[in-house]
Coordinates of C-alpha atoms in Angstrom, one line a residue:
M3 CA 42.0 58.3 8.7
T4 CA 45.7 58.9 8.6
R5 CA 48.0 56.1 10.1
S6 CA 51.0 57.7 12.5
Y7 CA 54.4 56.7 12.0
D8 CA 57.6 58.5 13.4
F9 CA 60.1 55.5 11.9
G10 CA 62.0 55.5 14.7
M11 CA 62.4 59.0 15.4
R12 CA 61.1 59.2 18.5
S13 CA 62.8 62.3 21.1
G14 CA 65.2 61.1 23.7
R15 CA 65.2 57.4 23.6
R16 CA 65.8 54.7 21.1
A17 CA 61.9 53.5 19.3
W18 CA 62.5 49.7 20.5
P19 CA 65.2 47.9 21.9
I20 CA 67.4 45.9 19.3
D21 CA 65.8 42.9 17.6
W22 CA 68.3 40.2 18.6
P23 CA 67.1 37.5 16.6
T24 CA 67.3 39.3 13.3
V25 CA 70.6 40.4 14.4
G26 CA 71.5 36.7 15.2
T27 CA 70.6 35.7 11.9
A28 CA 72.6 38.1 10.2
V29 CA 76.0 37.5 12.5
L30 CA 75.3 33.7 11.0
L31 CA 74.8 34.8 7.5
M32 CA 78.4 36.9 8.0
M33 CA 79.9 33.7 9.4
I34 CA 78.7 31.4 6.7
G35 CA 80.1 34.0 3.9
L36 CA 83.3 34.0 6.0
G37 CA 83.7 30.6 6.1
A38 CA 83.0 30.5 2.2
L39 CA 85.6 32.7 1.7
F40 CA 88.4 31.1 3.7
S41 CA 87.9 28.3 1.7
I42 CA 88.2 30.1 -1.6
S43 CA 91.6 32.2 -0.3
A44 CA 92.8 29.1 0.6
A45 CA 92.7 27.6 -3.2
T46 CA 93.4 30.8 -5.0
G47 CA 96.2 32.1 -3.1
E48 CA 94.5 35.4 -3.0
S49 CA 93.3 37.7 0.2
F50 CA 89.5 37.5 -0.2
F51 CA 89.2 36.1 3.6
K52 CA 91.3 39.0 5.1
K53 CA 89.8 41.6 3.5
Q54 CA 86.3 40.5 4.0
I55 CA 87.5 40.1 8.0
F56 CA 89.0 43.5 8.0
A57 CA 85.5 44.7 6.4
A58 CA 83.3 42.7 9.0
G59 CA 85.0 44.7 11.8
I60 CA 84.4 48.2 10.1
G61 CA 80.6 46.9 9.6
L62 CA 80.4 45.1 12.7
F63 CA 81.7 48.6 14.7
V64 CA 79.2 50.7 12.5
F65 CA 76.8 48.7 13.6
L66 CA 77.5 49.2 17.3
I67 CA 77.7 52.8 17.2
C68 CA 74.2 52.8 15.1
S69 CA 72.4 50.7 17.4
R70 CA 73.1 53.5 20.1
L71 CA 71.7 56.4 18.2
N72 CA 69.2 58.5 18.9
F73 CA 67.6 59.3 15.4
D74 CA 66.3 62.5 16.0
R75 CA 69.6 63.9 16.7
I76 CA 70.9 63.1 12.9
R77 CA 67.5 64.3 11.6
P78 CA 68.5 68.0 10.8
F79 CA 71.6 66.2 8.5
A80 CA 69.4 64.5 6.3
A81 CA 69.1 66.9 3.6
A82 CA 73.6 67.2 4.2
I83 CA 73.5 63.0 3.9
Y84 CA 71.5 63.0 0.5
G85 CA 73.4 65.9 -0.7
I86 CA 77.0 64.0 -0.1
N87 CA 75.8 60.5 -1.6
I88 CA 74.6 62.8 -4.6
L89 CA 78.3 64.1 -5.0
M90 CA 79.7 61.0 -4.6
L91 CA 77.9 59.4 -7.6
A92 CA 78.3 62.0 -9.4
A93 CA 82.2 61.7 -8.8
V94 CA 81.7 58.2 -9.8
L95 CA 80.9 58.5 -13.3
V96 CA 84.1 60.7 -13.2
V97 CA 87.2 59.4 -10.9
G98 CA 85.9 55.9 -10.2
K99 CA 87.5 52.4 -10.8
S100 CA 85.9 50.2 -13.2
G101 CA 85.6 46.8 -13.6
G102 CA 83.3 44.1 -15.4
G103 CA 81.9 46.8 -17.7
A104 CA 80.6 49.0 -14.7
Q105 CA 81.7 52.1 -12.9
R106 CA 80.7 52.0 -10.0
W107 CA 84.4 51.9 -7.4
V108 CA 85.6 54.3 -5.7
D109 CA 89.2 53.2 -4.9
L110 CA 90.4 54.4 -1.4
G111 CA 93.6 52.2 -1.4
V112 CA 92.7 49.5 1.2
I113 CA 89.7 48.4 -0.2
S114 CA 86.8 50.1 -2.9
F115 CA 83.8 51.6 -1.7
Q116 CA 80.6 51.9 -3.8
P117 CA 78.5 55.3 -3.3
S118 CA 75.2 52.9 -4.6
E119 CA 75.3 51.5 -1.4
L120 CA 75.5 54.5 0.9
S121 CA 72.4 55.3 -1.4
K122 CA 70.7 52.7 0.0
L123 CA 70.7 54.1 3.5
A124 CA 71.0 57.5 2.2
I125 CA 67.4 56.9 0.5
A126 CA 65.6 55.3 3.6
F127 CA 67.1 58.3 6.0
T128 CA 65.6 61.0 3.6
L129 CA 62.0 59.4 3.1
A130 CA 62.0 58.5 6.5
H131 CA 62.5 62.1 7.3
F132 CA 60.3 63.5 4.5
F133 CA 57.2 61.2 5.4
S134 CA 57.3 62.0 9.3
Q135 CA 56.9 65.4 8.1
R136 CA 53.9 65.0 6.1
Q137 CA 51.5 62.3 8.1
R138 CA 48.7 65.0 7.9
S139 CA 49.0 65.3 3.9
I140 CA 50.1 61.5 3.3
D141 CA 47.0 61.2 1.0
Q142 CA 47.4 64.7 -1.0
P143 CA 49.0 63.9 -4.6
S144 CA 52.0 66.4 -3.9
T145 CA 53.2 64.6 -0.8
F146 CA 53.4 61.5 -3.4
W147 CA 55.5 63.9 -6.4
M148 CA 57.6 65.7 -3.5
S149 CA 58.6 61.5 -2.4
I150 CA 59.9 60.7 -5.8
L151 CA 62.0 64.5 -6.0
P152 CA 65.0 62.7 -4.1
V153 CA 64.9 59.4 -5.7
L154 CA 64.8 60.1 -9.3
P155 CA 68.7 61.4 -9.2
V156 CA 69.8 58.7 -7.4
M157 CA 68.4 56.3 -10.0
G158 CA 69.3 58.3 -12.9
L159 CA 73.2 58.6 -11.6
L160 CA 73.1 54.8 -10.6
L161 CA 71.6 54.0 -14.3
L162 CA 74.5 55.7 -15.9
Q163 CA 76.8 53.8 -13.9
P164 CA 75.1 50.7 -15.0
H165 CA 73.7 49.4 -11.9
I166 CA 70.5 47.8 -12.3
G167 CA 70.3 46.1 -9.2
A168 CA 71.2 48.8 -6.9
T169 CA 68.3 51.2 -9.4
L170 CA 65.8 48.8 -8.4
S171 CA 66.6 48.7 -5.1
I172 CA 66.3 52.4 -4.6
F173 CA 62.6 52.2 -6.0
A174 CA 62.1 49.3 -3.7
I175 CA 63.1 51.4 -0.9
W176 CA 60.7 54.2 -2.0
F177 CA 57.9 51.5 -2.9
V178 CA 58.2 50.2 0.8
T179 CA 58.8 53.3 2.7
S180 CA 55.8 55.1 0.9
T181 CA 53.4 51.8 1.7
I182 CA 54.1 52.2 5.4
A183 CA 53.5 55.7 5.1
G184 CA 49.9 55.0 3.7
V185 CA 50.5 56.5 0.5
P186 CA 47.5 55.6 -1.6
W187 CA 47.7 52.1 -3.8
K188 CA 46.4 53.7 -7.1
K189 CA 49.7 55.9 -6.9
L190 CA 52.0 53.3 -6.3
A191 CA 50.6 51.1 -8.9
G192 CA 51.3 53.7 -11.1
S193 CA 54.6 54.3 -9.9
I194 CA 55.5 50.4 -11.0
V195 CA 54.1 50.9 -14.4
A196 CA 56.4 53.9 -14.8
I197 CA 60.1 52.2 -13.4
V198 CA 59.3 49.1 -16.1
A199 CA 58.4 51.5 -18.9
V200 CA 61.6 53.1 -17.9
L201 CA 63.7 50.2 -17.7
V202 CA 62.8 49.0 -20.9
G203 CA 63.7 52.0 -22.8
A204 CA 67.1 51.8 -21.0
Y205 CA 67.4 48.6 -22.4
F206 CA 66.7 49.5 -25.9
A207 CA 68.4 53.0 -26.0
P208 CA 71.7 53.0 -28.1
F209 CA 73.5 54.1 -25.6
P210 CA 77.0 52.1 -24.9
Q211 CA 77.2 52.1 -21.0
F212 CA 74.0 50.3 -21.0
N213 CA 75.5 47.6 -22.9
Y214 CA 76.6 46.2 -19.6
A215 CA 73.5 45.2 -18.1
K216 CA 72.0 44.4 -22.1
N217 CA 74.7 41.6 -21.8
R218 CA 73.7 40.5 -18.5
I219 CA 69.9 40.2 -19.0
S220 CA 70.7 38.8 -22.5
G221 CA 72.7 36.2 -20.5
L222 CA 70.0 35.1 -18.7
V223 CA 67.5 35.0 -21.3
S224 CA 69.4 33.3 -23.5
P225 CA 72.6 32.4 -22.2
D226 CA 75.7 31.1 -24.4
P227 CA 77.8 28.7 -22.5
Q228 CA 80.9 30.1 -23.9
G229 CA 80.2 33.6 -23.4
S230 CA 77.7 35.6 -21.1
G231 CA 76.3 32.2 -20.2
Y232 CA 79.6 31.0 -19.2
Q233 CA 80.0 32.0 -15.3
A234 CA 76.4 30.9 -14.6
Q235 CA 76.5 27.5 -16.1
Q236 CA 80.0 27.1 -13.8
A237 CA 78.5 27.9 -10.9
T238 CA 75.8 25.7 -11.8
I239 CA 78.0 22.8 -12.4
A240 CA 79.6 23.7 -8.8
L241 CA 76.5 23.3 -7.6
A242 CA 75.6 19.8 -9.0
L243 CA 78.8 18.5 -8.0
G244 CA 77.9 19.2 -4.3
G245 CA 74.8 16.9 -4.2
S246 CA 72.7 16.7 -1.0
S247 CA 75.5 16.7 1.5
G248 CA 78.2 18.5 -0.2
S249 CA 81.4 17.8 -1.5
G250 CA 83.4 18.8 1.7
Y251 CA 84.3 21.9 3.3
Q252 CA 87.8 23.0 1.1
R253 CA 87.5 19.7 -1.1
G254 CA 85.2 21.2 -3.8
E255 CA 86.8 20.5 -7.5
W256 CA 85.2 23.7 -9.2
T257 CA 85.4 25.9 -6.4
Q258 CA 89.5 24.9 -5.3
S259 CA 90.0 25.0 -8.9
G260 CA 88.3 28.7 -9.6
R261 CA 86.4 27.6 -12.7
V262 CA 83.5 29.9 -11.4
P263 CA 84.4 33.5 -12.1
E264 CA 84.1 35.5 -9.5
Q265 CA 83.4 33.0 -6.9
Q266 CA 84.5 35.2 -4.4
N267 CA 82.1 37.7 -5.1
D268 CA 78.3 37.9 -6.6
F269 CA 79.1 33.8 -7.0
V270 CA 79.8 32.6 -3.2
F271 CA 76.6 30.5 -3.4
S272 CA 78.0 28.2 -5.7
A273 CA 81.3 27.4 -3.0
I274 CA 78.7 27.0 -0.7
G275 CA 76.4 24.6 -2.7
E276 CA 79.2 22.5 -3.7
E277 CA 81.1 22.1 -0.6
W278 CA 78.3 21.9 1.7
G279 CA 75.5 20.6 -0.5
L280 CA 71.6 21.4 -0.6
A281 CA 71.7 21.3 3.3
G282 CA 74.5 23.9 3.9
G283 CA 73.1 26.2 0.7
G284 CA 69.4 25.5 2.2
I285 CA 70.5 26.3 5.6
T286 CA 71.8 29.8 3.9
M287 CA 68.5 30.3 2.2
V288 CA 66.3 30.2 5.1
T289 CA 68.7 32.4 7.3
F290 CA 68.1 35.3 4.5
L291 CA 64.6 34.5 4.5

């Protein structure tokens, strides 16, 4: 028996009302992040907080627009959205901004934009459109293989940046969407083996563009405190200093002295953990959950 899903693309109205508990947790996380960035900006004199306020405003504006959209009206543009994203990912490899050993950003002057983030939305929309058209043949091998076709170019371009995290995110979106659509589990299990094989092959491939990802993995498995493991070590110290209740807002020794590299970015949780302690860090993690 074939399951029927329309992936929210019902004509004439929105398929369901706004999920306010989810929206509320997203806003809470945004406030937590802004609070941490305000503390970091005050200590370093950088404009991290102002930039994030600007980005948050854009995000809320886009959210309000998208919450009112009738997705049936966007359906005809699925291929165009996908194609534009492919062009943007290709452009990153040519004119993209490099940083930290990877080339992922397009500099727009006011902000830097990662097309890999748009890829997640483009793939989700493309797959939803695809599966909604093939519900009666969801069990057919052709449906499974055709669903992979739009995913592979995106994953390939992301690997060239390299951006392992975004690559895995694209695979996860495909996997979850395929599961919801009703693709047989035997086919999905084989895809997991395939993606693991590809990543292992990429790790051992003699391509210099993968050195960044290799160093990140090596830093996780066997960290060098003075090299690839320095960032993680400093973040761990910051969390330890926070203890159970925290050092106090804008009173974190490691946060205020900027000892954790990129604490305004990937390692912002170190600032939350030091200043707000286990309690604040726990609330943040539970909110994500």
